[in-house]
C-alpha atoms as an extended CHARMM CRD file, in Angstrom:
* protein
*
       222  EXT
         1         1  MET       CA             -0.1330000000        0.0930000000       -0.0210000000  PROA      1               0.0000000000
         2         2  ASN       CA              1.3100000000        3.3990000000       -0.9260000000  PROA      2               0.0000000000
         3         3  TYR       CA              0.7810000000        6.5560000000        1.0970000000  PROA      3               0.0000000000
         4         4  LYS       CA              0.5510000000       10.2040000000       -0.5120000000  PROA      4               0.0000000000
         5         5  ILE       CA              3.1740000000       11.9150000000        1.6730000000  PROA      5               0.0000000000
         6         6  ASN       CA              3.3850000000       15.8090000000        1.7260000000  PROA      6               0.0000000000
         7         7  GLU       CA              6.1420000000       16.0660000000        4.3980000000  PROA      7               0.0000000000
         8         8  LEU       CA              8.2710000000       13.7630000000        6.6970000000  PROA      8               0.0000000000
         9         9  PHE       CA             10.3180000000       15.5540000000        9.2500000000  PROA      9               0.0000000000
        10        10  GLU       CA             11.6920000000       15.1550000000       12.9380000000  PROA      10              0.0000000000
        11        11  THR       CA             10.5500000000       17.7530000000       15.6510000000  PROA      11              0.0000000000
        12        12  ILE       CA              9.0560000000       17.9890000000       18.9510000000  PROA      12              0.0000000000
        13        13  GLN       CA              5.1820000000       17.4980000000       19.2970000000  PROA      13              0.0000000000
        14        14  GLY       CA              3.8730000000       20.7410000000       20.1580000000  PROA      14              0.0000000000
        15        15  GLU       CA              0.2520000000       19.6760000000       21.1070000000  PROA      15              0.0000000000
        16        16  GLY       CA             -1.9160000000       17.7690000000       23.5510000000  PROA      16              0.0000000000
        17        17  SER       CA             -0.8610000000       14.7600000000       25.5500000000  PROA      17              0.0000000000
        18        18  PHE       CA              2.7120000000       14.3590000000       23.9670000000  PROA      18              0.0000000000
        19        19  THR       CA              3.7780000000       17.8090000000       24.1170000000  PROA      19              0.0000000000
        20        20  GLY       CA              7.3730000000       17.9900000000       24.1660000000  PROA      20              0.0000000000
        21        21  GLN       CA              7.7630000000       14.6790000000       22.8020000000  PROA      21              0.0000000000
        22        22  PRO       CA             10.5570000000       14.2180000000       20.1960000000  PROA      22              0.0000000000
        23        23  SER       CA              8.5530000000       12.9450000000       17.1480000000  PROA      23              0.0000000000
        24        24  ILE       CA              8.8110000000       12.0570000000       13.5300000000  PROA      24              0.0000000000
        25        25  PHE       CA              5.8380000000       13.6370000000       11.5370000000  PROA      25              0.0000000000
        26        26  ILE       CA              4.3670000000       12.0420000000        8.5770000000  PROA      26              0.0000000000
        27        27  ARG       CA              2.0620000000       14.6040000000        6.9410000000  PROA      27              0.0000000000
        28        28  LEU       CA             -0.4570000000       12.9070000000        4.2770000000  PROA      28              0.0000000000
        29        29  GLN       CA             -1.7290000000       14.7370000000        1.3030000000  PROA      29              0.0000000000
        30        30  GLY       CA             -5.6210000000       15.1100000000        0.8310000000  PROA      30              0.0000000000
        31        31  CYS       CA             -8.5480000000       16.5750000000        3.1820000000  PROA      31              0.0000000000
        32        32  PRO       CA            -12.0200000000       17.3450000000        2.1280000000  PROA      32              0.0000000000
        33        33  VAL       CA            -13.0950000000       18.9460000000        5.4600000000  PROA      33              0.0000000000
        34        34  GLY       CA            -12.4480000000       22.5840000000        4.7700000000  PROA      34              0.0000000000
        35        35  CYS       CA            -11.5330000000       24.2820000000        7.9960000000  PROA      35              0.0000000000
        36        36  SER       CA            -11.2490000000       28.0650000000        7.6880000000  PROA      36              0.0000000000
        37        37  TRP       CA             -8.4640000000       28.5070000000        9.9130000000  PROA      37              0.0000000000
        38        38  CYS       CA             -6.4610000000       25.4760000000        8.6250000000  PROA      38              0.0000000000
        39        39  ASP       CA             -2.6470000000       25.9680000000        8.6680000000  PROA      39              0.0000000000
        40        40  THR       CA             -1.8940000000       23.2990000000        6.0380000000  PROA      40              0.0000000000
        41        41  LYS       CA             -4.2470000000       24.2630000000        3.3540000000  PROA      41              0.0000000000
        42        42  HSD       CA             -1.5130000000       23.2090000000        0.9280000000  PROA      42              0.0000000000
        43        43  THR       CA             -2.3850000000       19.1970000000        1.8200000000  PROA      43              0.0000000000
        44        44  TRP       CA             -6.1540000000       19.5940000000        1.0300000000  PROA      44              0.0000000000
        45        45  ASP       CA             -6.0640000000       18.7430000000       -2.7710000000  PROA      45              0.0000000000
        46        46  ILE       CA             -4.8460000000       15.5870000000       -4.4920000000  PROA      46              0.0000000000
        47        47  GLU       CA             -3.6160000000       16.5780000000       -7.9870000000  PROA      47              0.0000000000
        48        48  LEU       CA             -1.9260000000       14.3220000000      -10.1920000000  PROA      48              0.0000000000
        49        49  ASP       CA              0.1010000000       17.3860000000      -11.3230000000  PROA      49              0.0000000000
        50        50  ASP       CA              1.5040000000       17.7040000000       -7.9370000000  PROA      50              0.0000000000
        51        51  GLN       CA              2.7710000000       14.1070000000       -7.7230000000  PROA      51              0.0000000000
        52        52  VAL       CA              6.7070000000       14.2390000000       -7.7950000000  PROA      52              0.0000000000
        53        53  SER       CA              9.4580000000       11.8520000000       -6.9570000000  PROA      53              0.0000000000
        54        54  PRO       CA             10.3070000000       11.0260000000       -3.2770000000  PROA      54              0.0000000000
        55        55  ASP       CA             13.6860000000       12.9640000000       -3.5650000000  PROA      55              0.0000000000
        56        56  ILE       CA             11.8600000000       16.2720000000       -4.9510000000  PROA      56              0.0000000000
        57        57  MET       CA              9.2120000000       15.9310000000       -2.0430000000  PROA      57              0.0000000000
        58        58  LEU       CA             11.9280000000       15.5620000000        0.4100000000  PROA      58              0.0000000000
        59        59  ALA       CA             14.1210000000       18.5080000000       -0.9700000000  PROA      59              0.0000000000
        60        60  LYS       CA             11.1040000000       21.1050000000       -0.4010000000  PROA      60              0.0000000000
        61        61  LYS       CA             12.0810000000       24.1920000000        1.4380000000  PROA      61              0.0000000000
        62        62  ALA       CA              8.7230000000       25.6980000000        1.6440000000  PROA      62              0.0000000000
        63        63  GLU       CA              5.0540000000       24.3430000000        2.1140000000  PROA      63              0.0000000000
        64        64  THR       CA              3.6590000000       23.2520000000       -1.3730000000  PROA      64              0.0000000000
        65        65  SER       CA              1.0120000000       20.6360000000       -2.4750000000  PROA      65              0.0000000000
        66        66  GLN       CA              3.6410000000       18.3910000000       -3.7460000000  PROA      66              0.0000000000
        67        67  TRP       CA              3.4350000000       14.8340000000       -2.6340000000  PROA      67              0.0000000000
        68        68  ALA       CA              5.1580000000       11.6550000000       -3.4330000000  PROA      68              0.0000000000
        69        69  ASN       CA              4.0100000000        8.1600000000       -3.0160000000  PROA      69              0.0000000000
        70        70  PHE       CA              5.6320000000        5.9950000000       -0.2490000000  PROA      70              0.0000000000
        71        71  SER       CA              5.1190000000        2.4400000000        1.1490000000  PROA      71              0.0000000000
        72        72  ALA       CA              5.3440000000        1.7680000000        4.8880000000  PROA      72              0.0000000000
        73        73  GLU       CA              8.6570000000        0.1710000000        4.3890000000  PROA      73              0.0000000000
        74        74  ASP       CA              9.8920000000        3.0670000000        2.1430000000  PROA      74              0.0000000000
        75        75  ILE       CA              8.9220000000        5.2960000000        5.2240000000  PROA      75              0.0000000000
        76        76  LEU       CA             10.8130000000        3.1710000000        7.4920000000  PROA      76              0.0000000000
        77        77  ALA       CA             13.7420000000        3.0940000000        5.2140000000  PROA      77              0.0000000000
        78        78  LEU       CA             13.6970000000        6.8570000000        5.1120000000  PROA      78              0.0000000000
        79        79  VAL       CA             13.7100000000        7.1930000000        8.6300000000  PROA      79              0.0000000000
        80        80  LYS       CA             16.8410000000        4.9870000000        9.3280000000  PROA      80              0.0000000000
        81        81  GLU       CA             18.5820000000        6.7700000000        6.4160000000  PROA      81              0.0000000000
        82        82  LYS       CA             18.0630000000       10.3040000000        7.8010000000  PROA      82              0.0000000000
        83        83  HSD       CA             19.1330000000        8.7270000000       11.3370000000  PROA      83              0.0000000000
        84        84  PHE       CA             16.2650000000       10.1680000000       13.0810000000  PROA      84              0.0000000000
        85        85  LYS       CA             16.3400000000        9.3850000000       17.0690000000  PROA      85              0.0000000000
        86        86  ALA       CA             12.6910000000       10.1120000000       17.7350000000  PROA      86              0.0000000000
        87        87  LYS       CA             10.7820000000        6.7860000000       18.5940000000  PROA      87              0.0000000000
        88        88  HSD       CA              7.3090000000        8.6110000000       18.3780000000  PROA      88              0.0000000000
        89        89  ILE       CA              5.5290000000        8.6520000000       15.0260000000  PROA      89              0.0000000000
        90        90  VAL       CA              2.7140000000       11.1020000000       14.3080000000  PROA      90              0.0000000000
        91        91  ILE       CA              0.5500000000       10.7130000000       11.2640000000  PROA      91              0.0000000000
        92        92  THR       CA             -1.2310000000       13.9000000000       10.3280000000  PROA      92              0.0000000000
        93        93  GLY       CA             -2.6420000000       15.6990000000        7.1060000000  PROA      93              0.0000000000
        94        94  GLY       CA             -4.5530000000       16.6530000000        5.5460000000  PROA      94              0.0000000000
        95        95  GLU       CA             -6.9390000000       14.0200000000        6.8400000000  PROA      95              0.0000000000
        96        96  PRO       CA             -4.9130000000       10.7440000000        7.5370000000  PROA      96              0.0000000000
        97        97  CYS       CA             -7.7060000000        8.6920000000        8.2740000000  PROA      97              0.0000000000
        98        98  MET       CA             -9.0620000000        8.7920000000        4.4690000000  PROA      98              0.0000000000
        99        99  VAL       CA             -6.6550000000        5.7340000000        3.9600000000  PROA      99              0.0000000000
       100       100  ASP       CA             -6.1230000000        2.5470000000        6.3050000000  PROA      100             0.0000000000
       101       101  LEU       CA             -3.3000000000        3.2170000000        8.4210000000  PROA      101             0.0000000000
       102       102  THR       CA             -2.8550000000       -0.1070000000        9.8980000000  PROA      102             0.0000000000
       103       103  PRO       CA              0.2440000000       -1.2140000000        7.6850000000  PROA      103             0.0000000000
       104       104  LEU       CA              2.0330000000        2.1210000000        8.5880000000  PROA      104             0.0000000000
       105       105  CYS       CA              1.3360000000        1.7860000000       12.1400000000  PROA      105             0.0000000000
       106       106  GLU       CA              2.3500000000       -1.9680000000       12.3560000000  PROA      106             0.0000000000
       107       107  THR       CA              5.4540000000       -1.2680000000       10.5500000000  PROA      107             0.0000000000
       108       108  PHE       CA              7.0360000000        1.0430000000       13.2600000000  PROA      108             0.0000000000
       109       109  GLU       CA              5.1780000000       -0.4630000000       16.2560000000  PROA      109             0.0000000000
       110       110  ASP       CA              6.8590000000       -3.8820000000       15.4990000000  PROA      110             0.0000000000
       111       111  LEU       CA             10.1620000000       -2.0580000000       15.9220000000  PROA      111             0.0000000000
       112       112  GLY       CA              9.3340000000       -0.4530000000       19.3170000000  PROA      112             0.0000000000
       113       113  TYR       CA              8.0190000000        2.8560000000       18.0290000000  PROA      113             0.0000000000
       114       114  SER       CA              4.8560000000        4.5040000000       19.4050000000  PROA      114             0.0000000000
       115       115  THR       CA              2.1480000000        6.0470000000       16.9000000000  PROA      115             0.0000000000
       116       116  GLN       CA             -0.2420000000        8.6130000000       17.0740000000  PROA      116             0.0000000000
       117       117  ILE       CA             -2.9870000000        9.8260000000       14.3080000000  PROA      117             0.0000000000
       118       118  GLU       CA             -4.2090000000       13.1910000000       14.5070000000  PROA      118             0.0000000000
       119       119  THR       CA             -7.8890000000       13.2180000000       12.8940000000  PROA      119             0.0000000000
       120       120  SER       CA            -10.7250000000       15.4570000000       12.3820000000  PROA      120             0.0000000000
       121       121  GLY       CA            -13.1060000000       12.3490000000       13.4120000000  PROA      121             0.0000000000
       122       122  THR       CA            -15.0060000000       12.6890000000       10.0240000000  PROA      122             0.0000000000
       123       123  PHE       CA            -13.6650000000        9.4180000000        8.5330000000  PROA      123             0.0000000000
       124       124  GLU       CA            -13.5580000000        5.8150000000        9.9870000000  PROA      124             0.0000000000
       125       125  ILE       CA             -9.9940000000        5.3120000000       11.8590000000  PROA      125             0.0000000000
       126       126  ILE       CA             -8.5960000000        2.0880000000       10.6430000000  PROA      126             0.0000000000
       127       127  THR       CA             -5.3000000000        1.6550000000       12.4910000000  PROA      127             0.0000000000
       128       128  THR       CA             -3.9630000000       -0.5140000000       15.2590000000  PROA      128             0.0000000000
       129       129  GLU       CA             -5.0150000000       -1.1790000000       18.9950000000  PROA      129             0.0000000000
       130       130  LYS       CA             -1.7810000000        0.4740000000       20.0950000000  PROA      130             0.0000000000
       131       131  CYS       CA             -2.0480000000        3.6330000000       18.2530000000  PROA      131             0.0000000000
       132       132  TRP       CA             -2.9560000000        6.7060000000       20.1720000000  PROA      132             0.0000000000
       133       133  VAL       CA             -5.6730000000        8.6970000000       18.4700000000  PROA      133             0.0000000000
       134       134  THR       CA             -6.2360000000       12.3090000000       18.7110000000  PROA      134             0.0000000000
       135       135  VAL       CA             -9.5140000000       13.4330000000       17.4990000000  PROA      135             0.0000000000
       136       136  SER       CA             -9.6810000000       17.2020000000       16.6490000000  PROA      136             0.0000000000
       137       137  PRO       CA            -13.5440000000       17.3120000000       15.8860000000  PROA      137             0.0000000000
       138       138  LYS       CA            -14.0090000000       19.7550000000       13.0480000000  PROA      138             0.0000000000
       139       139  ILE       CA            -17.9220000000       20.7470000000       13.4180000000  PROA      139             0.0000000000
       140       140  LYS       CA            -19.7780000000       22.4420000000       10.9210000000  PROA      140             0.0000000000
       141       141  MET       CA            -17.1710000000       22.8100000000        8.4800000000  PROA      141             0.0000000000
       142       142  ARG       CA            -17.4560000000       23.6440000000        4.7370000000  PROA      142             0.0000000000
       143       143  GLY       CA            -16.9370000000       20.2060000000        3.8680000000  PROA      143             0.0000000000
       144       144  GLY       CA            -20.2230000000       19.0960000000        5.5210000000  PROA      144             0.0000000000
       145       145  TYR       CA            -19.1380000000       16.2280000000        7.0870000000  PROA      145             0.0000000000
       146       146  ASP       CA            -20.2690000000       14.7730000000       10.4110000000  PROA      146             0.0000000000
       147       147  ILE       CA            -18.0140000000       13.8570000000       13.3840000000  PROA      147             0.0000000000
       148       148  LEU       CA            -18.4450000000        9.9780000000       13.5620000000  PROA      148             0.0000000000
       149       149  ALA       CA            -19.4920000000        8.2480000000       16.7160000000  PROA      149             0.0000000000
       150       150  SER       CA            -16.9560000000        5.5560000000       16.1060000000  PROA      150             0.0000000000
       151       151  ALA       CA            -14.0380000000        8.1990000000       16.0200000000  PROA      151             0.0000000000
       152       152  MET       CA            -15.4030000000        9.6800000000       19.2390000000  PROA      152             0.0000000000
       153       153  SER       CA            -15.4000000000        6.2210000000       21.0310000000  PROA      153             0.0000000000
       154       154  ARG       CA            -11.7020000000        5.5750000000       19.5900000000  PROA      154             0.0000000000
       155       155  ALA       CA            -10.3420000000        8.6900000000       20.8620000000  PROA      155             0.0000000000
       156       156  ASN       CA             -7.5780000000        8.7490000000       23.3290000000  PROA      156             0.0000000000
       157       157  GLU       CA             -7.7050000000       12.3620000000       23.3590000000  PROA      157             0.0000000000
       158       158  ILE       CA             -9.9070000000       14.9470000000       22.0770000000  PROA      158             0.0000000000
       159       159  LYS       CA             -8.2320000000       18.4320000000       21.0070000000  PROA      159             0.0000000000
       160       160  HSD       CA            -10.6110000000       21.1690000000       20.0800000000  PROA      160             0.0000000000
       161       161  PRO       CA             -9.6380000000       24.4640000000       18.4150000000  PROA      161             0.0000000000
       162       162  VAL       CA            -11.4270000000       27.5300000000       20.0110000000  PROA      162             0.0000000000
       163       163  ALA       CA            -11.9550000000       31.0950000000       19.1790000000  PROA      163             0.0000000000
       164       164  THR       CA            -15.5080000000       31.8930000000       20.4590000000  PROA      164             0.0000000000
       165       165  GLU       CA            -18.0110000000       30.7790000000       22.7220000000  PROA      165             0.0000000000
       166       166  GLN       CA            -19.8700000000       28.9080000000       20.0030000000  PROA      166             0.0000000000
       167       167  ASN       CA            -16.8200000000       26.7050000000       19.5010000000  PROA      167             0.0000000000
       168       168  VAL       CA            -17.0430000000       25.9710000000       23.2320000000  PROA      168             0.0000000000
       169       169  ASP       CA            -20.9730000000       25.1880000000       23.0290000000  PROA      169             0.0000000000
       170       170  ASP       CA            -20.3300000000       23.0050000000       20.0240000000  PROA      170             0.0000000000
       171       171  LEU       CA            -18.0630000000       20.9380000000       21.6810000000  PROA      171             0.0000000000
       172       172  LYS       CA            -19.9830000000       20.5830000000       24.8000000000  PROA      172             0.0000000000
       173       173  GLU       CA            -22.9770000000       19.4750000000       22.6780000000  PROA      173             0.0000000000
       174       174  LEU       CA            -20.8110000000       17.0170000000       20.7330000000  PROA      174             0.0000000000
       175       175  LEU       CA            -19.3220000000       15.4330000000       23.9830000000  PROA      175             0.0000000000
       176       176  ALA       CA            -22.9290000000       15.0840000000       25.3060000000  PROA      176             0.0000000000
       177       177  MET       CA            -24.1110000000       13.4530000000       22.2020000000  PROA      177             0.0000000000
       178       178  HSD       CA            -21.5940000000       10.6690000000       22.4100000000  PROA      178             0.0000000000
       179       179  GLN       CA            -21.3530000000       10.5070000000       26.2320000000  PROA      179             0.0000000000
       180       180  VAL       CA            -17.8210000000       11.2670000000       26.0420000000  PROA      180             0.0000000000
       181       181  GLU       CA            -16.7900000000       11.5350000000       29.8940000000  PROA      181             0.0000000000
       182       182  ASN       CA            -13.3900000000       10.0680000000       30.8170000000  PROA      182             0.0000000000
       183       183  THR       CA            -11.4880000000       10.8950000000       27.7110000000  PROA      183             0.0000000000
       184       184  PRO       CA             -8.9130000000       13.9390000000       28.1580000000  PROA      184             0.0000000000
       185       185  VAL       CA            -10.3770000000       17.1250000000       26.4440000000  PROA      185             0.0000000000
       186       186  TYR       CA             -7.6170000000       19.7690000000       25.4110000000  PROA      186             0.0000000000
       187       187  LEU       CA             -8.6510000000       23.3370000000       24.3060000000  PROA      187             0.0000000000
       188       188  GLN       CA             -6.5320000000       24.8400000000       21.6090000000  PROA      188             0.0000000000
       189       189  PRO       CA             -6.7320000000       28.6170000000       20.9010000000  PROA      189             0.0000000000
       190       190  ILE       CA             -6.9120000000       29.2170000000       17.1060000000  PROA      190             0.0000000000
       191       191  SER       CA             -4.0270000000       31.0460000000       15.9030000000  PROA      191             0.0000000000
       192       192  GLN       CA             -2.7070000000       31.8980000000       19.6460000000  PROA      192             0.0000000000
       193       193  LYS       CA             -4.8610000000       34.9980000000       19.5990000000  PROA      193             0.0000000000
       194       194  LYS       CA             -5.2340000000       36.7700000000       23.0540000000  PROA      194             0.0000000000
       195       195  ARG       CA             -8.9430000000       36.5410000000       23.2670000000  PROA      195             0.0000000000
       196       196  ALA       CA             -8.9970000000       32.9610000000       22.2640000000  PROA      196             0.0000000000
       197       197  THR       CA             -6.3720000000       32.2730000000       24.6110000000  PROA      197             0.0000000000
       198       198  GLU       CA             -8.0930000000       33.8040000000       27.5590000000  PROA      198             0.0000000000
       199       199  LEU       CA            -11.4120000000       31.8980000000       26.6140000000  PROA      199             0.0000000000
       200       200  ALA       CA             -9.5230000000       28.5560000000       26.4300000000  PROA      200             0.0000000000
       201       201  ILE       CA             -8.0390000000       29.0650000000       29.9160000000  PROA      201             0.0000000000
       202       202  ALA       CA            -11.2020000000       30.0050000000       31.5250000000  PROA      202             0.0000000000
       203       203  THR       CA            -13.0630000000       27.1410000000       29.9720000000  PROA      203             0.0000000000
       204       204  CYS       CA            -10.4000000000       24.7170000000       30.7620000000  PROA      204             0.0000000000
       205       205  ILE       CA            -10.5110000000       25.9010000000       34.4720000000  PROA      205             0.0000000000
       206       206  ALA       CA            -14.3270000000       25.6110000000       34.6910000000  PROA      206             0.0000000000
       207       207  ASN       CA            -14.5870000000       22.2080000000       33.2850000000  PROA      207             0.0000000000
       208       208  ASN       CA            -11.3720000000       20.4990000000       34.5160000000  PROA      208             0.0000000000
       209       209  TRP       CA            -10.2020000000       20.2670000000       30.8020000000  PROA      209             0.0000000000
       210       210  ARG       CA             -6.7710000000       20.9800000000       29.3960000000  PROA      210             0.0000000000
       211       211  LEU       CA             -4.7450000000       23.6580000000       27.6380000000  PROA      211             0.0000000000
       212       212  SER       CA             -3.0100000000       23.0360000000       24.4670000000  PROA      212             0.0000000000
       213       213  VAL       CA             -1.0810000000       26.1550000000       23.2320000000  PROA      213             0.0000000000
       214       214  GLN       CA              0.8940000000       24.8880000000       20.1340000000  PROA      214             0.0000000000
       215       215  VAL       CA              4.3980000000       25.1140000000       21.5760000000  PROA      215             0.0000000000
       216       216  HSD       CA              5.9210000000       24.5140000000       18.5100000000  PROA      216             0.0000000000
       217       217  LYS       CA              4.6480000000       27.8080000000       17.0580000000  PROA      217             0.0000000000
       218       218  TYR       CA              5.5460000000       29.7920000000       20.2870000000  PROA      218             0.0000000000
       219       219  ILE       CA              9.1510000000       28.6830000000       20.0630000000  PROA      219             0.0000000000
       220       220  GLY       CA              9.3560000000       28.8660000000       16.0310000000  PROA      220             0.0000000000
       221       221  ILE       CA             10.0930000000       25.3760000000       15.1390000000  PROA      221             0.0000000000
       222       222  GLU       CA              7.9700000000       23.2030000000       12.5150000000  PROA      222             0.0000000000
């Protein structure tokens, strides 16, 4: 099975439960959800004209919509070739759950890596039992996709972007609908704006939720 890869790099996880964890990010191409504040819009469309060789994709110096096909074995070989030290794999996008992620996660888990998926919750999550699933529910987005009950029940953590009280109300409604009680909930201020951050802090305190502040953006790393 081949995966359409837009980026592959080693950095520090800046969000959610694994904040501060050295991680290898695998960014997949393709997402129809249509979040207005998305900071990776270059991963939305899958155009055949944007398909390039693995070498060209890896040599990119800026964000582009170019992608390359990699098998799970190709990705593992590349990680070894680059001598990456991190033992945590983050599969993101785009929307990674548009494809079966089981072979990719198994390839790394069999060698002692931990794996994590970051998904909008709008597609069935097909992965291993060990994989940590971060659901960042994208509610009422332009693409018109519903948040799946199966995604909410599979979530190991819920990470929700907030800018307004309506975003908070939408999340509370979603949690009540799916009877989510014991899953850790993180609020993430959109674009690190002051008002959004203040709202997130107050809401976290009021509901015993957690704050996710996108540490990588504050310290200026990828």
